[in-house]
Short mmCIF file of C-alpha atoms in Angstrom, two decimals:
data_model
loop_
_atom_site.label_atom_id
_atom_site.label_comp_id
_atom_site.label_asym_id
_atom_site.label_seq_id
_atom_site.Cartn_x
_atom_site.Cartn_y
_atom_site.Cartn_z
CA MET A 24 0.00 0.00 0.00
CA PHE A 25 1.30 3.47 -0.81
CA ARG A 26 0.52 6.64 1.08
CA THR A 27 -1.19 9.25 -1.08
CA ARG A 28 0.33 12.67 -1.65
CA THR A 29 -0.75 15.17 1.00
CA GLN A 30 -0.29 18.75 2.00
CA HIS A 31 -0.56 19.38 5.72
CA VAL A 32 -1.57 22.71 7.10
CA LEU A 33 0.17 22.74 10.49
CA THR A 34 0.15 25.72 12.81
CA LEU A 35 0.44 25.99 16.57
CA LEU A 36 -3.19 27.13 16.73
CA ALA A 37 -4.56 24.50 14.35
CA SER A 38 -8.07 23.51 15.20
CA SER A 39 -9.41 19.98 14.96
CA PHE A 40 -11.18 21.01 11.76
CA PHE A 41 -7.87 21.66 9.98
CA LEU A 42 -6.38 18.49 11.42
CA LEU A 43 -9.21 16.51 9.82
CA LEU A 44 -8.56 18.23 6.52
CA ALA A 45 -4.90 17.30 6.71
CA LEU A 46 -5.81 13.66 7.19
CA ALA A 47 -8.00 13.67 4.09
CA SER A 48 -5.24 12.73 1.69
CA CYS A 49 -5.58 13.03 -2.07
CA GLY A 50 -3.74 11.30 -4.90
CA THR A 51 -2.39 12.47 -8.18
CA ASN A 52 -3.50 11.92 -11.72
CA ALA A 53 -1.15 11.20 -14.61
CA THR A 54 -2.09 11.95 -18.20
CA GLY A 55 -0.94 10.42 -21.46
CA SER A 56 1.76 13.10 -21.70
CA PRO A 57 3.96 12.63 -18.61
CA SER A 58 5.33 15.53 -16.64
CA SER A 59 6.64 16.28 -13.18
CA SER A 60 3.24 17.33 -11.89
CA SER A 61 -0.36 16.28 -12.29
CA SER A 62 -3.80 16.98 -10.87
CA ALA A 63 -5.23 15.34 -7.77
CA SER A 64 -7.08 12.05 -7.56
CA THR A 65 -9.83 11.76 -5.03
CA LYS A 66 -9.45 8.14 -4.02
CA GLY A 67 -7.21 5.11 -3.97
CA ASN A 68 -3.48 4.65 -3.67
CA VAL A 69 -1.06 6.41 -5.98
CA ILE A 70 2.04 4.67 -7.29
CA GLU A 71 4.95 7.05 -7.76
CA VAL A 72 6.39 6.16 -11.18
CA VAL A 73 9.63 7.55 -12.59
CA ALA A 74 10.55 6.95 -16.24
CA ALA A 75 14.03 7.66 -17.56
CA GLU A 76 12.51 8.65 -20.93
CA ASP A 77 9.18 10.29 -21.66
CA PHE A 78 8.02 7.81 -24.31
CA TRP A 79 7.83 5.03 -21.70
CA GLY A 80 6.46 7.54 -19.20
CA SER A 81 3.57 8.36 -21.52
CA ILE A 82 2.58 4.73 -21.80
CA ALA A 83 2.88 4.20 -18.04
CA ALA A 84 0.67 7.20 -17.39
CA GLN A 85 -2.03 5.85 -19.68
CA ILE A 86 -1.94 2.32 -18.22
CA GLY A 87 -1.96 3.62 -14.65
CA GLY A 88 -4.52 6.38 -15.05
CA GLU A 89 -5.39 8.23 -11.85
CA HIS A 90 -3.71 5.56 -9.75
CA VAL A 91 -0.18 6.53 -10.78
CA HIS A 92 1.81 9.73 -10.74
CA VAL A 93 4.43 9.72 -13.48
CA THR A 94 7.59 11.80 -13.62
CA SER A 95 9.72 11.48 -16.75
CA ILE A 96 13.34 12.56 -16.45
CA ILE A 97 14.08 13.27 -20.12
CA THR A 98 11.33 15.41 -21.60
CA ASP A 99 13.33 17.89 -23.69
CA PRO A 100 13.24 17.03 -27.42
CA ASN A 101 16.68 18.63 -27.71
CA ALA A 102 18.27 16.44 -25.02
CA ASP A 103 20.50 13.50 -25.93
CA PRO A 104 19.24 10.49 -23.94
CA HIS A 105 22.57 8.68 -24.48
CA ALA A 106 24.67 11.37 -22.82
CA TYR A 107 22.25 12.74 -20.23
CA GLU A 108 23.74 13.88 -16.91
CA PRO A 109 21.29 13.37 -14.00
CA THR A 110 20.74 16.23 -11.59
CA ALA A 111 20.39 16.22 -7.81
CA ALA A 112 16.64 16.63 -8.32
CA ASN A 113 16.62 13.50 -10.52
CA ALA A 114 18.37 11.60 -7.73
CA ARG A 115 15.75 12.65 -5.17
CA THR A 116 12.96 11.70 -7.57
CA ALA A 117 14.47 8.26 -8.19
CA ALA A 118 14.95 7.69 -4.46
CA ASP A 119 11.24 8.35 -3.82
CA ALA A 120 9.95 6.21 -6.69
CA HIS A 121 7.88 3.11 -6.08
CA TYR A 122 8.38 2.08 -9.72
CA PHE A 123 11.23 3.05 -12.05
CA ILE A 124 11.32 2.47 -15.82
CA LEU A 125 14.54 2.55 -17.79
CA ASN A 126 15.11 1.59 -21.40
CA GLY A 127 18.21 -0.51 -20.79
CA ALA A 128 20.25 -2.32 -23.49
CA GLY A 129 22.99 0.28 -23.06
CA TYR A 130 20.77 3.20 -24.06
CA ASP A 131 20.60 4.97 -20.70
CA PRO A 132 23.47 3.76 -18.48
CA TRP A 133 23.10 6.95 -16.45
CA ALA A 134 19.70 5.67 -15.25
CA GLU A 135 21.23 2.46 -13.92
CA LYS A 136 23.88 4.49 -12.08
CA LEU A 137 21.13 6.73 -10.70
CA LEU A 138 19.35 3.72 -9.23
CA GLN A 139 22.56 2.25 -7.81
CA SER A 140 23.48 5.50 -6.09
CA ASN A 141 19.96 5.92 -4.67
CA PRO A 142 19.01 2.44 -3.39
CA SER A 143 15.50 1.67 -2.16
CA SER A 144 14.35 -1.73 -0.95
CA GLY A 145 10.73 -1.00 -1.83
CA ARG A 146 11.31 0.20 -5.38
CA LYS A 147 10.37 -2.01 -8.36
CA VAL A 148 12.32 -1.56 -11.59
CA LEU A 149 11.28 -2.28 -15.16
CA ASN A 150 14.26 -2.64 -17.48
CA VAL A 151 12.64 -2.69 -20.94
CA GLY A 152 15.72 -4.18 -22.58
CA ALA A 153 15.80 -7.09 -20.16
CA LEU A 154 12.05 -7.59 -20.62
CA ASN A 155 12.48 -7.90 -24.38
CA GLY A 156 15.68 -9.95 -24.28
CA LYS A 157 17.94 -7.10 -25.43
CA HIS A 158 21.45 -6.48 -24.10
CA GLU A 159 24.10 -3.81 -24.51
CA GLY A 160 25.23 -3.92 -28.12
CA ASP A 161 21.75 -4.77 -29.40
CA ASN A 162 19.54 -2.13 -31.00
CA PRO A 163 18.06 -0.30 -27.96
CA HIS A 164 15.32 1.64 -29.79
CA MET A 165 12.54 -0.70 -28.70
CA TRP A 166 9.84 1.97 -28.59
CA TYR A 167 9.95 1.83 -32.40
CA ASN A 168 9.07 -1.87 -32.34
CA PRO A 169 5.27 -2.31 -32.15
CA ASP A 170 5.62 -5.76 -30.55
CA ASP A 171 7.90 -4.41 -27.82
CA VAL A 172 5.47 -1.57 -27.12
CA THR A 173 2.69 -4.09 -26.57
CA ALA A 174 4.94 -6.19 -24.30
CA VAL A 175 5.73 -3.13 -22.18
CA ALA A 176 2.05 -2.22 -21.87
CA HIS A 177 1.25 -5.74 -20.62
CA LYS A 178 4.15 -5.65 -18.15
CA LEU A 179 3.14 -2.26 -16.78
CA HIS A 180 -0.38 -3.54 -16.22
CA ASP A 181 0.84 -6.65 -14.41
CA ASP A 182 3.29 -4.72 -12.24
CA PHE A 183 0.77 -2.05 -11.30
CA VAL A 184 -1.71 -4.74 -10.28
CA ALA A 185 0.99 -6.40 -8.16
CA LEU A 186 1.67 -3.08 -6.43
CA ASP A 187 -1.98 -2.04 -6.04
CA ALA A 188 -4.32 -5.02 -6.33
CA ALA A 189 -7.30 -2.99 -5.14
CA ASP A 190 -7.27 -1.06 -8.43
CA ALA A 191 -6.74 -4.08 -10.71
CA THR A 192 -9.99 -3.51 -12.58
CA ALA A 193 -9.06 0.08 -13.39
CA PHE A 194 -5.62 -0.96 -14.62
CA GLY A 195 -7.19 -3.60 -16.85
CA GLN A 196 -9.59 -1.10 -18.36
CA SER A 197 -6.83 1.44 -18.96
CA GLU A 198 -4.57 -1.13 -20.59
CA GLN A 199 -7.35 -2.26 -22.91
CA ALA A 200 -8.19 1.34 -23.82
CA PHE A 201 -4.55 2.11 -24.64
CA LEU A 202 -3.99 -1.01 -26.74
CA THR A 203 -7.21 -0.62 -28.73
CA THR A 204 -8.55 2.94 -28.89
CA GLY A 205 -5.25 4.63 -27.99
CA LEU A 206 -3.13 2.79 -30.55
CA GLN A 207 -5.86 2.44 -33.19
CA GLU A 208 -4.52 5.12 -35.55
CA TYR A 209 -0.92 4.01 -34.93
CA HIS A 210 -1.64 0.42 -35.93
CA GLY A 211 -3.87 1.55 -38.80
CA LEU A 212 -1.08 3.63 -40.30
CA ILE A 213 1.38 0.77 -39.96
CA ALA A 214 -1.03 -1.56 -41.74
CA ASP A 215 -1.76 0.96 -44.51
CA ILE A 216 1.91 1.62 -45.21
CA LYS A 217 2.66 -2.10 -45.29
CA ALA A 218 -0.23 -2.79 -47.63
CA LYS A 219 0.79 -0.10 -50.14
CA TYR A 220 4.58 -0.03 -49.97
CA ALA A 221 5.75 -3.50 -48.89
CA GLY A 222 9.17 -4.29 -50.33
CA THR A 223 10.01 -0.67 -51.13
CA PRO A 224 13.76 -0.03 -50.64
CA VAL A 225 14.51 2.76 -48.18
CA GLY A 226 17.48 4.26 -46.35
CA ALA A 227 17.94 5.67 -42.87
CA SER A 228 20.42 7.78 -40.94
CA GLU A 229 20.73 5.39 -38.00
CA SER A 230 19.39 2.27 -36.27
CA ILE A 231 16.42 4.02 -34.67
CA PHE A 232 14.49 3.03 -37.81
CA SER A 233 15.68 -0.57 -37.91
CA TYR A 234 12.71 -1.99 -35.98
CA LEU A 235 10.01 0.10 -37.60
CA ALA A 236 11.11 -0.49 -41.19
CA PRO A 237 10.31 -4.24 -41.22
CA ALA A 238 7.10 -3.60 -39.26
CA LEU A 239 6.10 -1.34 -42.15
CA GLY A 240 7.14 -3.95 -44.71
CA LEU A 241 9.90 -1.69 -46.02
CA LYS A 242 13.29 -2.95 -47.20
CA LEU A 243 15.95 -1.02 -45.30
CA ILE A 244 19.12 -1.34 -47.39
CA THR A 245 21.44 1.01 -45.49
CA PRO A 246 24.30 -1.14 -44.11
CA ASP A 247 23.66 -2.26 -40.54
CA SER A 248 27.18 -1.26 -39.56
CA TYR A 249 26.51 2.28 -40.78
CA LEU A 250 23.24 2.53 -38.83
CA LYS A 251 24.90 1.22 -35.68
CA ALA A 252 27.92 3.52 -35.97
CA VAL A 253 25.79 6.65 -36.31
CA SER A 254 23.53 5.58 -33.45
CA GLU A 255 26.45 4.89 -31.11
CA GLY A 256 28.53 7.86 -32.18
CA THR A 257 31.45 5.79 -33.44
CA ASP A 258 33.45 6.23 -36.63
CA ILE A 259 31.71 5.33 -39.87
CA SER A 260 33.84 3.23 -42.18
CA ALA A 261 34.80 4.74 -45.51
CA ALA A 262 33.21 1.79 -47.29
CA ASP A 263 29.87 2.26 -45.51
CA GLU A 264 29.89 5.98 -46.16
CA ALA A 265 30.56 5.39 -49.85
CA THR A 266 27.77 2.80 -50.02
CA VAL A 267 25.20 5.13 -48.49
CA GLU A 268 26.19 7.98 -50.80
CA GLN A 269 26.02 5.71 -53.84
CA GLN A 270 22.58 4.41 -52.83
CA ILE A 271 21.34 8.00 -52.76
CA LYS A 272 23.05 9.24 -55.91
CA THR A 273 21.77 6.32 -57.98
CA ARG A 274 18.33 6.45 -56.35
CA GLN A 275 18.47 2.90 -55.04
CA ILE A 276 16.28 4.12 -52.18
CA THR A 277 12.93 5.87 -52.37
CA ILE A 278 13.13 7.79 -49.07
CA PHE A 279 15.82 8.49 -46.47
CA VAL A 280 14.49 8.46 -42.88
CA TYR A 281 16.41 10.91 -40.74
CA ASN A 282 16.71 11.11 -36.94
CA SER A 283 16.76 14.86 -36.40
CA GLN A 284 18.03 14.44 -32.82
CA ASN A 285 21.24 12.75 -33.92
CA THR A 286 23.25 14.85 -36.34
CA PRO A 287 26.86 13.65 -36.79
CA ASN A 288 29.21 15.64 -38.96
CA ASN A 289 28.59 13.57 -42.08
CA ILE A 290 24.81 13.84 -42.03
CA GLN A 291 24.48 17.22 -43.75
CA LYS A 292 26.36 15.92 -46.77
CA VAL A 293 24.00 12.94 -46.94
CA LEU A 294 20.93 15.17 -46.64
CA ASN A 295 22.24 17.44 -49.39
CA LEU A 296 22.77 14.43 -51.64
CA ALA A 297 19.20 13.29 -50.99
CA LYS A 298 17.89 16.74 -51.82
CA THR A 299 19.85 16.80 -55.06
CA ALA A 300 18.50 13.36 -55.98
CA ALA A 301 14.93 14.46 -55.11
CA ILE A 302 14.67 11.76 -52.44
CA PRO A 303 12.19 12.72 -49.68
CA VAL A 304 13.64 12.87 -46.16
CA PRO A 305 10.98 12.29 -43.48
CA THR A 306 12.22 12.93 -39.95
CA ILE A 307 11.77 10.99 -36.74
CA THR A 308 12.97 11.74 -33.22
CA GLU A 309 14.14 9.78 -30.18
CA THR A 310 11.85 11.44 -27.64
CA LEU A 311 8.32 12.84 -27.64
CA THR A 312 7.96 15.74 -30.06
CA PRO A 313 6.39 18.01 -29.02
CA ALA A 314 7.30 17.26 -25.42
CA ASN A 315 3.66 17.24 -24.28
CA ALA A 316 2.50 14.75 -26.94
CA SER A 317 1.25 11.29 -26.06
CA PHE A 318 3.22 8.29 -27.30
CA GLN A 319 0.61 7.42 -29.93
CA ASP A 320 0.11 10.97 -31.22
CA TRP A 321 3.87 11.37 -31.63
CA GLN A 322 4.30 8.07 -33.40
CA SER A 323 1.24 8.56 -35.61
CA SER A 324 2.46 11.98 -36.71
CA GLN A 325 5.81 10.50 -37.76
CA LEU A 326 4.13 7.61 -39.56
CA LYS A 327 2.06 10.10 -41.52
CA GLY A 328 5.28 11.85 -42.54
CA ILE A 329 6.78 8.56 -43.73
CA GLN A 330 3.56 7.68 -45.55
CA SER A 331 3.50 11.05 -47.31
CA ALA A 332 7.15 10.74 -48.31
CA LEU A 333 6.55 7.28 -49.76
CA ALA A 334 3.53 8.53 -51.69
CA THR A 335 5.57 11.37 -53.14
CA ALA A 336 8.48 9.12 -54.08
CA THR A 337 6.48 6.27 -55.60
CA GLY A 338 3.38 8.01 -56.90
CA LYS A 339 1.22 5.54 -54.96
CA LYS A 340 -1.38 7.51 -53.05
#
């Protein structure tokens, strides 16, 4: 059982009336777009949830509804989740969490260090990489894999029920609403793109697109070693760089999907080549954009951009 969030009005002359008010605790409500604050809930226990990244925080907020209060650490679209430096406030937030979500698979090692330096025997941790069988060195961008998103939603539901069994029915309803109504447009766009453009050769700036491309039925022909190097900030081999440039110049790809939050020195040359070759360049990002968007609105907006770029490049409307 978790104590709900309260504000006590204590003065030396406090009357019994105010003492009763102080005992009437109230919870917090989390919305689909996580933030560090939320409105009050009028009943039930509130699970304090901290997410290293806002995309997992958004999903947690929707599964938990009014029975969770979600704080996401990385909410700035301009922040680099790989190189984030936690603050003292982040440490206090992590220490007070009942439930902590990190991406794992080497994506946010700072989050693991944050947990280790702020131990709590009562805190439950969801490592998404471990849940989905991913380890450091594997592609960590699991929020771009529709199957992994579903797995996380199920896990959040199960863990919230374990922490607050009294609200199991509410968690079940919220999970069902997220997976059906919430993700309806998202899954519809994925199905539409796959139906119209399956097998279409495409390129990408890094491995963030490596899970979504096959889900869309697209043939990602950019070398895996190139995608991984850009994602991890390591040197790109001359051979891979030449291959990517040749694929663009000779129009072997129809679109080039670009992560606008990861811009290594070579990327502007690649984008200029794509522009010269009249190859559309739809953009995607690592974190919620805008910062107050829900997971599904963010993803659906990006899918629409990819769909439009494919339509332009192929003439298939």
